[in-house]
PDB file of C-alpha atoms in Angstrom:
ATOM      1  CA  MET A   1     100.587 317.986 120.478  1.00 38.00           C
ATOM      2  CA  THR A   2     100.293 314.255 119.765  1.00 39.00           C
ATOM      3  CA  ILE A   3      98.763 311.939 122.362  1.00 40.00           C
ATOM      4  CA  THR A   4      99.833 308.310 122.140  1.00 39.00           C
ATOM      5  CA  VAL A   5      97.589 305.559 123.494  1.00 40.00           C
ATOM      6  CA  LYS A   6      99.959 305.038 126.433  1.00 35.00           C
ATOM      7  CA  THR A   7     100.029 308.750 127.254  1.00 40.00           C
ATOM      8  CA  PHE A   8      96.270 308.938 126.834  1.00 44.00           C
ATOM      9  CA  LEU A   9      95.633 306.114 129.296  1.00 41.00           C
ATOM     10  CA  SER A  10      98.016 307.658 131.796  1.00 42.00           C
ATOM     11  CA  PHE A  11      96.169 310.943 131.483  1.00 46.00           C
ATOM     12  CA  LEU A  12      92.798 309.321 132.133  1.00 47.00           C
ATOM     13  CA  ILE A  13      94.126 307.681 135.281  1.00 42.00           C
ATOM     14  CA  LEU A  14      95.407 311.072 136.373  1.00 46.00           C
ATOM     15  CA  VAL A  15      92.035 312.680 135.674  1.00 48.00           C
ATOM     16  CA  LEU A  16      90.118 310.099 137.634  1.00 44.00           C
ATOM     17  CA  SER A  17      92.474 310.330 140.605  1.00 46.00           C
ATOM     18  CA  THR A  18      92.627 314.137 140.878  1.00 45.00           C
ATOM     19  CA  PHE A  19      89.428 315.492 139.326  1.00 46.00           C
ATOM     20  CA  SER A  20      87.432 317.345 141.996  1.00 43.00           C
ATOM     21  CA  PHE A  21      84.815 320.013 142.497  1.00 39.00           C
ATOM     22  CA  ALA A  22      84.996 323.175 144.598  1.00 39.00           C
ATOM     23  CA  ASN A  23      82.172 325.675 144.927  1.00 40.00           C
ATOM     24  CA  GLY A  24      80.401 323.993 142.018  1.00 45.00           C
ATOM     25  CA  LYS A  25      83.370 324.490 139.654  1.00 49.00           C
ATOM     26  CA  GLU A  26      85.818 321.972 138.270  1.00 57.00           C
ATOM     27  CA  GLU A  27      89.446 322.213 139.346  1.00 68.00           C
ATOM     28  CA  LEU A  28      91.928 320.878 136.787  1.00 69.00           C
ATOM     29  CA  SER A  29      95.607 320.215 137.203  1.00 74.00           C
ATOM     30  CA  PRO A  30      98.030 321.759 134.656  1.00 78.00           C
ATOM     31  CA  GLU A  31      98.281 318.371 132.907  1.00 74.00           C
ATOM     32  CA  GLN A  32      94.509 318.121 132.646  1.00 74.00           C
ATOM     33  CA  GLU A  33      94.205 321.674 131.372  1.00 78.00           C
ATOM     34  CA  LYS A  34      96.806 320.915 128.713  1.00 80.00           C
ATOM     35  CA  TYR A  35      94.901 317.879 127.522  1.00 76.00           C
ATOM     36  CA  VAL A  36      91.548 319.664 127.578  1.00 79.00           C
ATOM     37  CA  ALA A  37      93.019 322.496 125.497  1.00 83.00           C
ATOM     38  CA  TRP A  38      94.363 319.966 122.979  1.00 83.00           C
ATOM     39  CA  ALA A  39      91.047 318.112 122.756  1.00 83.00           C
ATOM     40  CA  LYS A  40      88.990 321.304 122.546  1.00 85.00           C
ATOM     41  CA  ASN A  41      91.230 322.592 119.749  1.00 88.00           C
ATOM     42  CA  ILE A  42      90.649 319.402 117.736  1.00 90.00           C
ATOM     43  CA  TRP A  43      86.877 319.494 118.313  1.00 90.00           C
ATOM     44  CA  GLU A  44      86.583 323.121 117.210  1.00 90.00           C
ATOM     45  CA  SER A  45      88.731 322.466 114.125  1.00 94.00           C
ATOM     46  CA  LEU A  46      86.357 319.808 112.762  1.00 95.00           C
ATOM     47  CA  ASN A  47      84.116 320.906 109.881  1.00 96.00           C
ATOM     48  CA  ARG A  48      80.916 319.059 110.804  1.00 96.00           C
ATOM     49  CA  GLN A  49      78.593 318.900 107.787  1.00 96.00           C
ATOM     50  CA  THR A  50      74.947 317.926 107.240  1.00 96.00           C
ATOM     51  CA  GLY A  51      72.697 317.868 104.179  1.00 96.00           C
ATOM     52  CA  LYS A  52      73.893 316.793 100.734  1.00 96.00           C
ATOM     53  CA  VAL A  53      77.590 315.910 100.692  1.00 96.00           C
ATOM     54  CA  LYS A  54      79.365 314.884  97.482  1.00 95.00           C
ATOM     55  CA  LEU A  55      81.872 312.140  98.116  1.00 93.00           C
ATOM     56  CA  PRO A  56      85.198 312.888  96.414  1.00 83.00           C
ATOM     57  CA  GLY A  57      85.992 310.497  93.571  1.00 85.00           C
ATOM     58  CA  ALA A  58      83.050 308.153  94.102  1.00 92.00           C
ATOM     59  CA  SER A  59      80.186 309.600  91.965  1.00 93.00           C
ATOM     60  CA  ALA A  60      78.044 309.293  95.079  1.00 96.00           C
ATOM     61  CA  THR A  61      76.206 311.606  97.453  1.00 96.00           C
ATOM     62  CA  LEU A  62      75.411 311.400 101.144  1.00 96.00           C
ATOM     63  CA  ASN A  63      72.134 312.862 102.387  1.00 96.00           C
ATOM     64  CA  VAL A  64      73.217 313.498 105.963  1.00 96.00           C
ATOM     65  CA  PRO A  65      70.278 314.090 108.340  1.00 94.00           C
ATOM     66  CA  GLU A  66      70.430 316.409 111.340  1.00 93.00           C
ATOM     67  CA  ASP A  67      71.037 313.530 113.743  1.00 92.00           C
ATOM     68  CA  PHE A  68      74.424 312.832 112.122  1.00 95.00           C
ATOM     69  CA  TYR A  69      77.395 314.885 111.004  1.00 96.00           C
ATOM     70  CA  TYR A  70      79.936 314.164 108.271  1.00 97.00           C
ATOM     71  CA  LEU A  71      83.686 314.733 108.552  1.00 96.00           C
ATOM     72  CA  ASN A  72      85.757 315.128 105.385  1.00 95.00           C
ATOM     73  CA  PRO A  73      88.770 312.839 104.770  1.00 94.00           C
ATOM     74  CA  GLN A  74      91.233 315.184 106.491  1.00 94.00           C
ATOM     75  CA  ASP A  75      89.096 315.568 109.620  1.00 95.00           C
ATOM     76  CA  ALA A  76      88.341 311.835 109.661  1.00 93.00           C
ATOM     77  CA  GLU A  77      92.073 311.097 109.625  1.00 91.00           C
ATOM     78  CA  LYS A  78      92.533 313.516 112.506  1.00 91.00           C
ATOM     79  CA  VAL A  79      89.961 311.699 114.639  1.00 89.00           C
ATOM     80  CA  LEU A  80      91.049 308.184 113.702  1.00 86.00           C
ATOM     81  CA  VAL A  81      94.759 308.767 114.235  1.00 84.00           C
ATOM     82  CA  GLU A  82      95.190 311.631 116.713  1.00 84.00           C
ATOM     83  CA  VAL A  83      92.167 310.972 118.917  1.00 83.00           C
ATOM     84  CA  TRP A  84      91.529 307.226 118.639  1.00 80.00           C
ATOM     85  CA  GLY A  85      95.139 306.085 118.233  1.00 73.00           C
ATOM     86  CA  ASN A  86      94.896 304.196 114.929  1.00 73.00           C
ATOM     87  CA  PRO A  87      97.906 303.743 112.625  1.00 73.00           C
ATOM     88  CA  PRO A  88      98.252 306.595 110.099  1.00 80.00           C
ATOM     89  CA  GLY A  89      97.821 306.278 106.340  1.00 78.00           C
ATOM     90  CA  GLN A  90      94.435 304.522 106.264  1.00 70.00           C
ATOM     91  CA  THR A  91      92.670 307.067 104.063  1.00 79.00           C
ATOM     92  CA  THR A  92      88.897 307.281 103.796  1.00 91.00           C
ATOM     93  CA  LEU A  93      86.292 309.397 102.008  1.00 95.00           C
ATOM     94  CA  GLY A  94      85.301 310.696 105.418  1.00 95.00           C
ATOM     95  CA  MET A  95      83.226 309.443 108.314  1.00 94.00           C
ATOM     96  CA  LEU A  96      79.839 309.878 109.976  1.00 95.00           C
ATOM     97  CA  LEU A  97      79.181 310.392 113.684  1.00 94.00           C
ATOM     98  CA  PRO A  98      75.954 310.881 115.653  1.00 93.00           C
ATOM     99  CA  ALA A  99      75.188 314.580 116.117  1.00 91.00           C
ATOM    100  CA  ASP A 100      74.791 314.416 119.887  1.00 88.00           C
ATOM    101  CA  ILE A 101      78.286 313.143 120.721  1.00 85.00           C
ATOM    102  CA  THR A 102      81.920 314.120 120.245  1.00 86.00           C
ATOM    103  CA  PRO A 103      84.730 311.681 119.364  1.00 87.00           C
ATOM    104  CA  PHE A 104      85.842 312.030 123.010  1.00 82.00           C
ATOM    105  CA  ASP A 105      82.615 310.692 124.547  1.00 80.00           C
ATOM    106  CA  SER A 106      82.399 307.269 126.156  1.00 73.00           C
ATOM    107  CA  GLY A 107      79.493 306.196 123.941  1.00 78.00           C
ATOM    108  CA  SER A 108      80.973 307.474 120.703  1.00 83.00           C
ATOM    109  CA  TRP A 109      80.745 305.456 117.489  1.00 88.00           C
ATOM    110  CA  ALA A 110      81.304 306.249 113.838  1.00 91.00           C
ATOM    111  CA  VAL A 111      80.904 305.046 110.262  1.00 93.00           C
ATOM    112  CA  THR A 112      83.941 305.218 107.986  1.00 92.00           C
ATOM    113  CA  ILE A 113      83.379 305.604 104.223  1.00 94.00           C
ATOM    114  CA  GLU A 114      85.543 304.245 101.403  1.00 93.00           C
ATOM    115  CA  TYR A 115      85.101 303.474  97.706  1.00 94.00           C
ATOM    116  CA  GLU A 116      86.509 300.576  95.685  1.00 92.00           C
ATOM    117  CA  GLU A 117      86.269 301.061  91.906  1.00 94.00           C
ATOM    118  CA  ASP A 118      86.911 297.518  90.717  1.00 92.00           C
ATOM    119  CA  GLY A 119      83.952 297.369  88.364  1.00 95.00           C
ATOM    120  CA  TYR A 120      80.356 296.175  88.445  1.00 97.00           C
ATOM    121  CA  VAL A 121      79.879 293.445  91.071  1.00 96.00           C
ATOM    122  CA  SER A 122      77.406 290.844  89.847  1.00 95.00           C
ATOM    123  CA  ASP A 123      74.777 289.748  92.361  1.00 95.00           C
ATOM    124  CA  GLU A 124      73.813 286.607  90.465  1.00 93.00           C
ATOM    125  CA  ASP A 125      75.269 284.419  93.243  1.00 88.00           C
ATOM    126  CA  ALA A 126      73.296 286.164  96.010  1.00 92.00           C
ATOM    127  CA  ASP A 127      71.138 283.121  96.798  1.00 92.00           C
ATOM    128  CA  ASP A 128      73.924 280.547  96.467  1.00 93.00           C
ATOM    129  CA  ILE A 129      76.471 281.730  99.058  1.00 93.00           C
ATOM    130  CA  ASP A 130      77.140 279.395 101.998  1.00 94.00           C
ATOM    131  CA  TYR A 131      77.905 281.966 104.694  1.00 94.00           C
ATOM    132  CA  THR A 132      78.673 279.313 107.311  1.00 94.00           C
ATOM    133  CA  LYS A 133      81.430 277.886 105.148  1.00 93.00           C
ATOM    134  CA  LEU A 134      82.596 281.384 104.241  1.00 93.00           C
ATOM    135  CA  LEU A 135      82.924 282.325 107.919  1.00 94.00           C
ATOM    136  CA  GLN A 136      85.275 279.406 108.570  1.00 94.00           C
ATOM    137  CA  GLN A 137      87.541 280.534 105.730  1.00 91.00           C
ATOM    138  CA  MET A 138      87.433 284.108 107.019  1.00 91.00           C
ATOM    139  CA  LYS A 139      88.541 282.941 110.472  1.00 92.00           C
ATOM    140  CA  GLN A 140      91.548 281.179 108.941  1.00 90.00           C
ATOM    141  CA  ASP A 141      92.425 284.253 106.888  1.00 87.00           C
ATOM    142  CA  THR A 142      92.128 286.497 109.948  1.00 87.00           C
ATOM    143  CA  ARG A 143      94.538 284.299 111.904  1.00 89.00           C
ATOM    144  CA  ALA A 144      97.066 284.711 109.096  1.00 86.00           C
ATOM    145  CA  ALA A 145      96.488 288.468 109.096  1.00 82.00           C
ATOM    146  CA  SER A 146      96.942 288.518 112.875  1.00 85.00           C
ATOM    147  CA  GLU A 147     100.402 287.067 112.544  1.00 86.00           C
ATOM    148  CA  GLU A 148     101.353 289.884 110.166  1.00 80.00           C
ATOM    149  CA  ARG A 149      99.904 292.462 112.575  1.00 76.00           C
ATOM    150  CA  ALA A 150     102.060 291.070 115.364  1.00 81.00           C
ATOM    151  CA  LYS A 151     105.175 291.436 113.213  1.00 82.00           C
ATOM    152  CA  GLN A 152     104.284 295.107 112.724  1.00 78.00           C
ATOM    153  CA  GLY A 153     103.880 295.651 116.463  1.00 79.00           C
ATOM    154  CA  TYR A 154     100.067 295.772 116.606  1.00 74.00           C
ATOM    155  CA  GLU A 155      97.677 293.747 118.728  1.00 77.00           C
ATOM    156  CA  SER A 156      96.530 290.331 117.596  1.00 83.00           C
ATOM    157  CA  ILE A 157      93.113 290.042 115.979  1.00 84.00           C
ATOM    158  CA  GLU A 158      90.586 287.205 116.091  1.00 89.00           C
ATOM    159  CA  LEU A 159      87.306 286.852 114.215  1.00 91.00           C
ATOM    160  CA  ILE A 160      84.835 285.466 116.777  1.00 93.00           C
ATOM    161  CA  GLY A 161      81.894 285.056 114.390  1.00 95.00           C
ATOM    162  CA  TRP A 162      78.867 286.756 112.890  1.00 96.00           C
ATOM    163  CA  ALA A 163      77.279 289.441 115.048  1.00 94.00           C
ATOM    164  CA  ALA A 164      74.611 289.744 112.344  1.00 95.00           C
ATOM    165  CA  ASN A 165      74.217 287.379 109.402  1.00 95.00           C
ATOM    166  CA  PRO A 166      74.876 288.758 105.899  1.00 96.00           C
ATOM    167  CA  TYR A 167      71.788 290.147 104.156  1.00 96.00           C
ATOM    168  CA  TYR A 168      71.479 291.411 100.583  1.00 96.00           C
ATOM    169  CA  ASP A 169      68.601 293.629  99.429  1.00 96.00           C
ATOM    170  CA  LYS A 170      68.095 292.881  95.737  1.00 95.00           C
ATOM    171  CA  THR A 171      66.026 296.016  95.225  1.00 95.00           C
ATOM    172  CA  SER A 172      68.400 298.607  96.699  1.00 95.00           C
ATOM    173  CA  HIS A 173      71.540 296.562  95.871  1.00 97.00           C
ATOM    174  CA  LYS A 174      72.832 297.048  99.402  1.00 96.00           C
ATOM    175  CA  LEU A 175      74.563 294.336 101.399  1.00 96.00           C
ATOM    176  CA  HIS A 176      75.126 294.391 105.157  1.00 96.00           C
ATOM    177  CA  TRP A 177      76.479 292.109 107.878  1.00 95.00           C
ATOM    178  CA  ALA A 178      78.335 292.331 111.188  1.00 93.00           C
ATOM    179  CA  LYS A 179      81.364 290.590 112.668  1.00 92.00           C
ATOM    180  CA  GLU A 180      82.458 290.272 116.281  1.00 90.00           C
ATOM    181  CA  ILE A 181      86.200 290.836 116.541  1.00 87.00           C
ATOM    182  CA  LYS A 182      88.600 290.444 119.436  1.00 86.00           C
ATOM    183  CA  PHE A 183      91.730 292.582 119.599  1.00 80.00           C
ATOM    184  CA  GLY A 184      94.579 291.568 121.910  1.00 80.00           C
ATOM    185  CA  ASP A 185      93.438 289.935 125.131  1.00 74.00           C
ATOM    186  CA  GLY A 186      89.968 291.476 124.794  1.00 59.00           C
ATOM    187  CA  GLN A 187      89.883 292.802 128.363  1.00 60.00           C
ATOM    188  CA  ASP A 188      88.078 295.946 127.224  1.00 66.00           C
ATOM    189  CA  GLY A 189      85.438 293.935 125.359  1.00 74.00           C
ATOM    190  CA  ASN A 190      85.173 292.855 121.752  1.00 83.00           C
ATOM    191  CA  THR A 191      84.745 295.155 118.777  1.00 82.00           C
ATOM    192  CA  LEU A 192      81.631 295.262 116.611  1.00 86.00           C
ATOM    193  CA  ASN A 193      82.482 295.526 112.914  1.00 85.00           C
ATOM    194  CA  TYR A 194      79.171 296.319 111.165  1.00 90.00           C
ATOM    195  CA  ASN A 195      79.552 296.502 107.391  1.00 92.00           C
ATOM    196  CA  ILE A 196      77.476 298.033 104.611  1.00 94.00           C
ATOM    197  CA  ARG A 197      78.238 297.732 100.901  1.00 95.00           C
ATOM    198  CA  VAL A 198      76.369 299.822  98.323  1.00 97.00           C
ATOM    199  CA  LEU A 199      76.753 298.422  94.817  1.00 97.00           C
ATOM    200  CA  GLY A 200      77.197 300.836  91.923  1.00 97.00           C
ATOM    201  CA  ARG A 201      77.843 300.817  88.202  1.00 97.00           C
ATOM    202  CA  LYS A 202      81.638 300.950  88.492  1.00 96.00           C
ATOM    203  CA  GLY A 203      82.369 300.044  92.089  1.00 95.00           C
ATOM    204  CA  VAL A 204      81.224 299.694  95.665  1.00 96.00           C
ATOM    205  CA  LEU A 205      80.751 302.146  98.520  1.00 95.00           C
ATOM    206  CA  VAL A 206      82.226 300.686 101.706  1.00 93.00           C
ATOM    207  CA  LEU A 207      80.676 301.812 105.003  1.00 93.00           C
ATOM    208  CA  ASN A 208      82.012 300.349 108.240  1.00 90.00           C
ATOM    209  CA  PHE A 209      80.735 301.041 111.747  1.00 89.00           C
ATOM    210  CA  ILE A 210      83.281 301.454 114.551  1.00 82.00           C
ATOM    211  CA  ALA A 211      81.683 300.477 117.854  1.00 83.00           C
ATOM    212  CA  GLY A 212      81.800 298.106 120.794  1.00 81.00           C
ATOM    213  CA  MET A 213      79.756 294.902 120.994  1.00 86.00           C
ATOM    214  CA  GLU A 214      77.681 296.428 123.798  1.00 87.00           C
ATOM    215  CA  GLN A 215      76.510 299.060 121.284  1.00 88.00           C
ATOM    216  CA  LYS A 216      75.036 296.517 118.856  1.00 91.00           C
ATOM    217  CA  PRO A 217      71.361 297.316 119.715  1.00 93.00           C
ATOM    218  CA  LEU A 218      72.047 301.035 119.217  1.00 91.00           C
ATOM    219  CA  ILE A 219      73.841 300.453 115.907  1.00 91.00           C
ATOM    220  CA  GLU A 220      71.034 298.246 114.632  1.00 93.00           C
ATOM    221  CA  SER A 221      68.491 300.938 115.550  1.00 93.00           C
ATOM    222  CA  LYS A 222      70.435 303.338 113.293  1.00 91.00           C
ATOM    223  CA  LEU A 223      71.111 300.839 110.492  1.00 93.00           C
ATOM    224  CA  ASP A 224      68.162 301.811 108.283  1.00 93.00           C
ATOM    225  CA  SER A 225      69.084 305.503 108.569  1.00 92.00           C
ATOM    226  CA  VAL A 226      72.656 304.850 107.485  1.00 94.00           C
ATOM    227  CA  LEU A 227      71.539 302.513 104.684  1.00 94.00           C
ATOM    228  CA  ALA A 228      69.265 305.248 103.324  1.00 93.00           C
ATOM    229  CA  LEU A 229      71.722 308.135 103.318  1.00 93.00           C
ATOM    230  CA  ALA A 230      74.277 306.734 100.826  1.00 94.00           C
ATOM    231  CA  GLU A 231      73.342 306.658  97.139  1.00 95.00           C
ATOM    232  CA  PHE A 232      75.204 306.706  93.848  1.00 96.00           C
ATOM    233  CA  ASP A 233      74.570 309.635  91.499  1.00 96.00           C
ATOM    234  CA  GLN A 234      72.639 309.426  88.240  1.00 94.00           C
ATOM    235  CA  ASP A 235      74.495 307.357  85.600  1.00 96.00           C
ATOM    236  CA  ALA A 236      76.587 305.745  88.361  1.00 96.00           C
ATOM    237  CA  LYS A 237      73.828 303.588  89.877  1.00 97.00           C
ATOM    238  CA  TYR A 238      73.816 299.803  89.736  1.00 97.00           C
ATOM    239  CA  SER A 239      70.911 299.898  87.289  1.00 96.00           C
ATOM    240  CA  ASP A 240      72.952 302.089  84.910  1.00 97.00           C
ATOM    241  CA  PHE A 241      75.375 299.257  84.152  1.00 97.00           C
ATOM    242  CA  ASN A 242      76.061 298.814  80.431  1.00 97.00           C
ATOM    243  CA  PRO A 243      77.607 295.390  79.656  1.00 95.00           C
ATOM    244  CA  ASP A 244      78.898 296.669  76.323  1.00 97.00           C
ATOM    245  CA  ILE A 245      81.211 299.298  77.796  1.00 97.00           C
ATOM    246  CA  ASP A 246      81.477 298.791  81.562  1.00 97.00           C
ATOM    247  CA  LYS A 247      84.038 296.699  83.416  1.00 96.00           C
ATOM    248  CA  VAL A 248      82.804 293.725  85.450  1.00 96.00           C
ATOM    249  CA  ALA A 249      84.523 293.020  88.770  1.00 93.00           C
ATOM    250  CA  ALA A 250      86.431 289.756  89.087  1.00 90.00           C
ATOM    251  CA  TYR A 251      84.528 288.819  92.252  1.00 90.00           C
ATOM    252  CA  GLY A 252      80.970 288.574  93.572  1.00 91.00           C
ATOM    253  CA  LEU A 253      79.070 289.235  96.784  1.00 93.00           C
ATOM    254  CA  GLY A 254      80.833 286.485  98.724  1.00 91.00           C
ATOM    255  CA  ALA A 255      84.195 288.157  98.204  1.00 89.00           C
ATOM    256  CA  LEU A 256      82.761 291.464  99.426  1.00 90.00           C
ATOM    257  CA  VAL A 257      81.808 289.797 102.701  1.00 91.00           C
ATOM    258  CA  ALA A 258      85.123 287.985 102.990  1.00 88.00           C
ATOM    259  CA  GLY A 259      86.905 291.283 102.535  1.00 76.00           C
ATOM    260  CA  LYS A 260      89.760 290.022 100.388  1.00 54.00           C
ATOM    261  CA  VAL A 261      89.074 292.582  97.673  1.00 41.00           C
ATOM    262  CA  LEU A 262      90.019 295.332 100.143  1.00 38.00           C
ATOM    263  CA  ALA A 263      93.437 293.835 100.836  1.00 37.00           C
ATOM    264  CA  LYS A 264      96.471 296.071 100.489  1.00 33.00           C
ATOM    265  CA  THR A 265     100.085 294.928 100.030  1.00 28.00           C
ATOM    266  CA  GLY A 266      99.074 291.306 100.348  1.00 29.00           C
ATOM    267  CA  LEU A 267      97.289 291.680 103.685  1.00 29.00           C
ATOM    268  CA  LEU A 268      93.615 290.985 104.299  1.00 29.00           C
ATOM    269  CA  ALA A 269      91.149 293.733 105.063  1.00 33.00           C
ATOM    270  CA  ALA A 270      91.133 292.525 108.671  1.00 33.00           C
ATOM    271  CA  VAL A 271      94.538 294.136 109.054  1.00 31.00           C
ATOM    272  CA  LEU A 272      93.059 297.505 108.110  1.00 35.00           C
ATOM    273  CA  LEU A 273      90.194 297.497 110.590  1.00 41.00           C
ATOM    274  CA  PHE A 274      90.080 300.599 112.720  1.00 43.00           C
ATOM    275  CA  LEU A 275      90.481 299.838 116.405  1.00 42.00           C
ATOM    276  CA  LYS A 276      88.850 302.232 118.815  1.00 44.00           C
ATOM    277  CA  LYS A 277      90.630 302.077 122.170  1.00 42.00           C
ATOM    278  CA  PHE A 278      87.910 303.438 124.408  1.00 39.00           C
ATOM    279  CA  GLY A 279      87.650 300.803 127.141  1.00 35.00           C
ATOM    280  CA  VAL A 280      88.955 303.090 129.882  1.00 33.00           C
ATOM    281  CA  PHE A 281      86.336 305.735 129.085  1.00 35.00           C
ATOM    282  CA  ILE A 282      83.775 303.554 130.830  1.00 30.00           C
ATOM    283  CA  LEU A 283      85.339 304.501 134.173  1.00 32.00           C
ATOM    284  CA  LEU A 284      83.222 306.861 136.244  1.00 31.00           C
ATOM    285  CA  GLY A 285      83.819 310.573 136.129  1.00 38.00           C
ATOM    286  CA  ILE A 286      85.397 311.095 132.729  1.00 41.00           C
ATOM    287  CA  GLY A 287      82.151 312.198 131.063  1.00 44.00           C
ATOM    288  CA  THR A 288      81.769 315.106 133.463  1.00 44.00           C
ATOM    289  CA  LEU A 289      85.090 316.561 132.383  1.00 48.00           C
ATOM    290  CA  PHE A 290      84.273 316.562 128.693  1.00 49.00           C
ATOM    291  CA  LYS A 291      80.739 317.870 129.168  1.00 47.00           C
ATOM    292  CA  SER A 292      82.199 320.878 130.939  1.00 46.00           C
ATOM    293  CA  VAL A 293      84.340 321.978 127.973  1.00 45.00           C
ATOM    294  CA  PHE A 294      82.669 320.801 124.756  1.00 47.00           C
ATOM    295  CA  SER A 295      79.554 321.887 122.901  1.00 42.00           C
ATOM    296  CA  ARG A 296      78.147 318.583 121.731  1.00 37.00           C
ATOM    297  CA  LYS A 297      75.837 319.948 119.043  1.00 38.00           C
ATOM    298  CA  ASN A 298      76.718 320.978 115.517  1.00 36.00           C
ATOM    299  CA  PRO A 299      77.786 324.632 115.222  1.00 38.00           C
TER     300      PRO A 299
END
């Protein structure tokens, strides 16, 4: 069973209009029962992992604490496409979610994981980047990307500005920043795109938060935990770089922030941002339904 965004919204309206209680028990219509069965089947099919997780093809390891769980690339695709309504084909190395929520919860958020092996990214320009000037260029590039999105039938996209200024830790070789992004008419609120880049000997780990702007304080409270859990393996760390044999990337830190190095088929990385369509979940009553059928803790 595949639920499109349109069908999903229609279902939520149906739930909120007919969901009732009798003798302390929930009464569901056949349509609601069908959806609940579909959602419960997806939740139970997810292999939620904690502890040390080797990332496929990245020479890196995640140390996932008990307050998170990791989904492998196949399960991540299932959530991103089937549950959250994103376009298919945007492969990842998996994703992280908080342990106390499901992908169906109103307050859900996640961190997608990717790896770009373009070589060693020099940080020599770390102190010289004009991020104000860079933001203006990024806004222009996003407008161009938005036009291409529209041609493909997707919502427009607008870069509003920094939600958190770029910061580079020279000791850990980790870079992070946040953008505020508006999709479509923005009636459901803007999207928070919090980014982490972990520099390695041969490439960069790409971690992106998927959340709403209203969740920014929560995301920032978890930022240090997420920064700490991703590390390259021995001989693949930034400090293991050997200039005599290793490839050097053709770009620096500024390009990582701009996102152009993640472009595919001529489009900017802004085109590839995952959009979580959860605005309608804020409506009252929907949380009760999901709490009644899902175990929210790791198995």
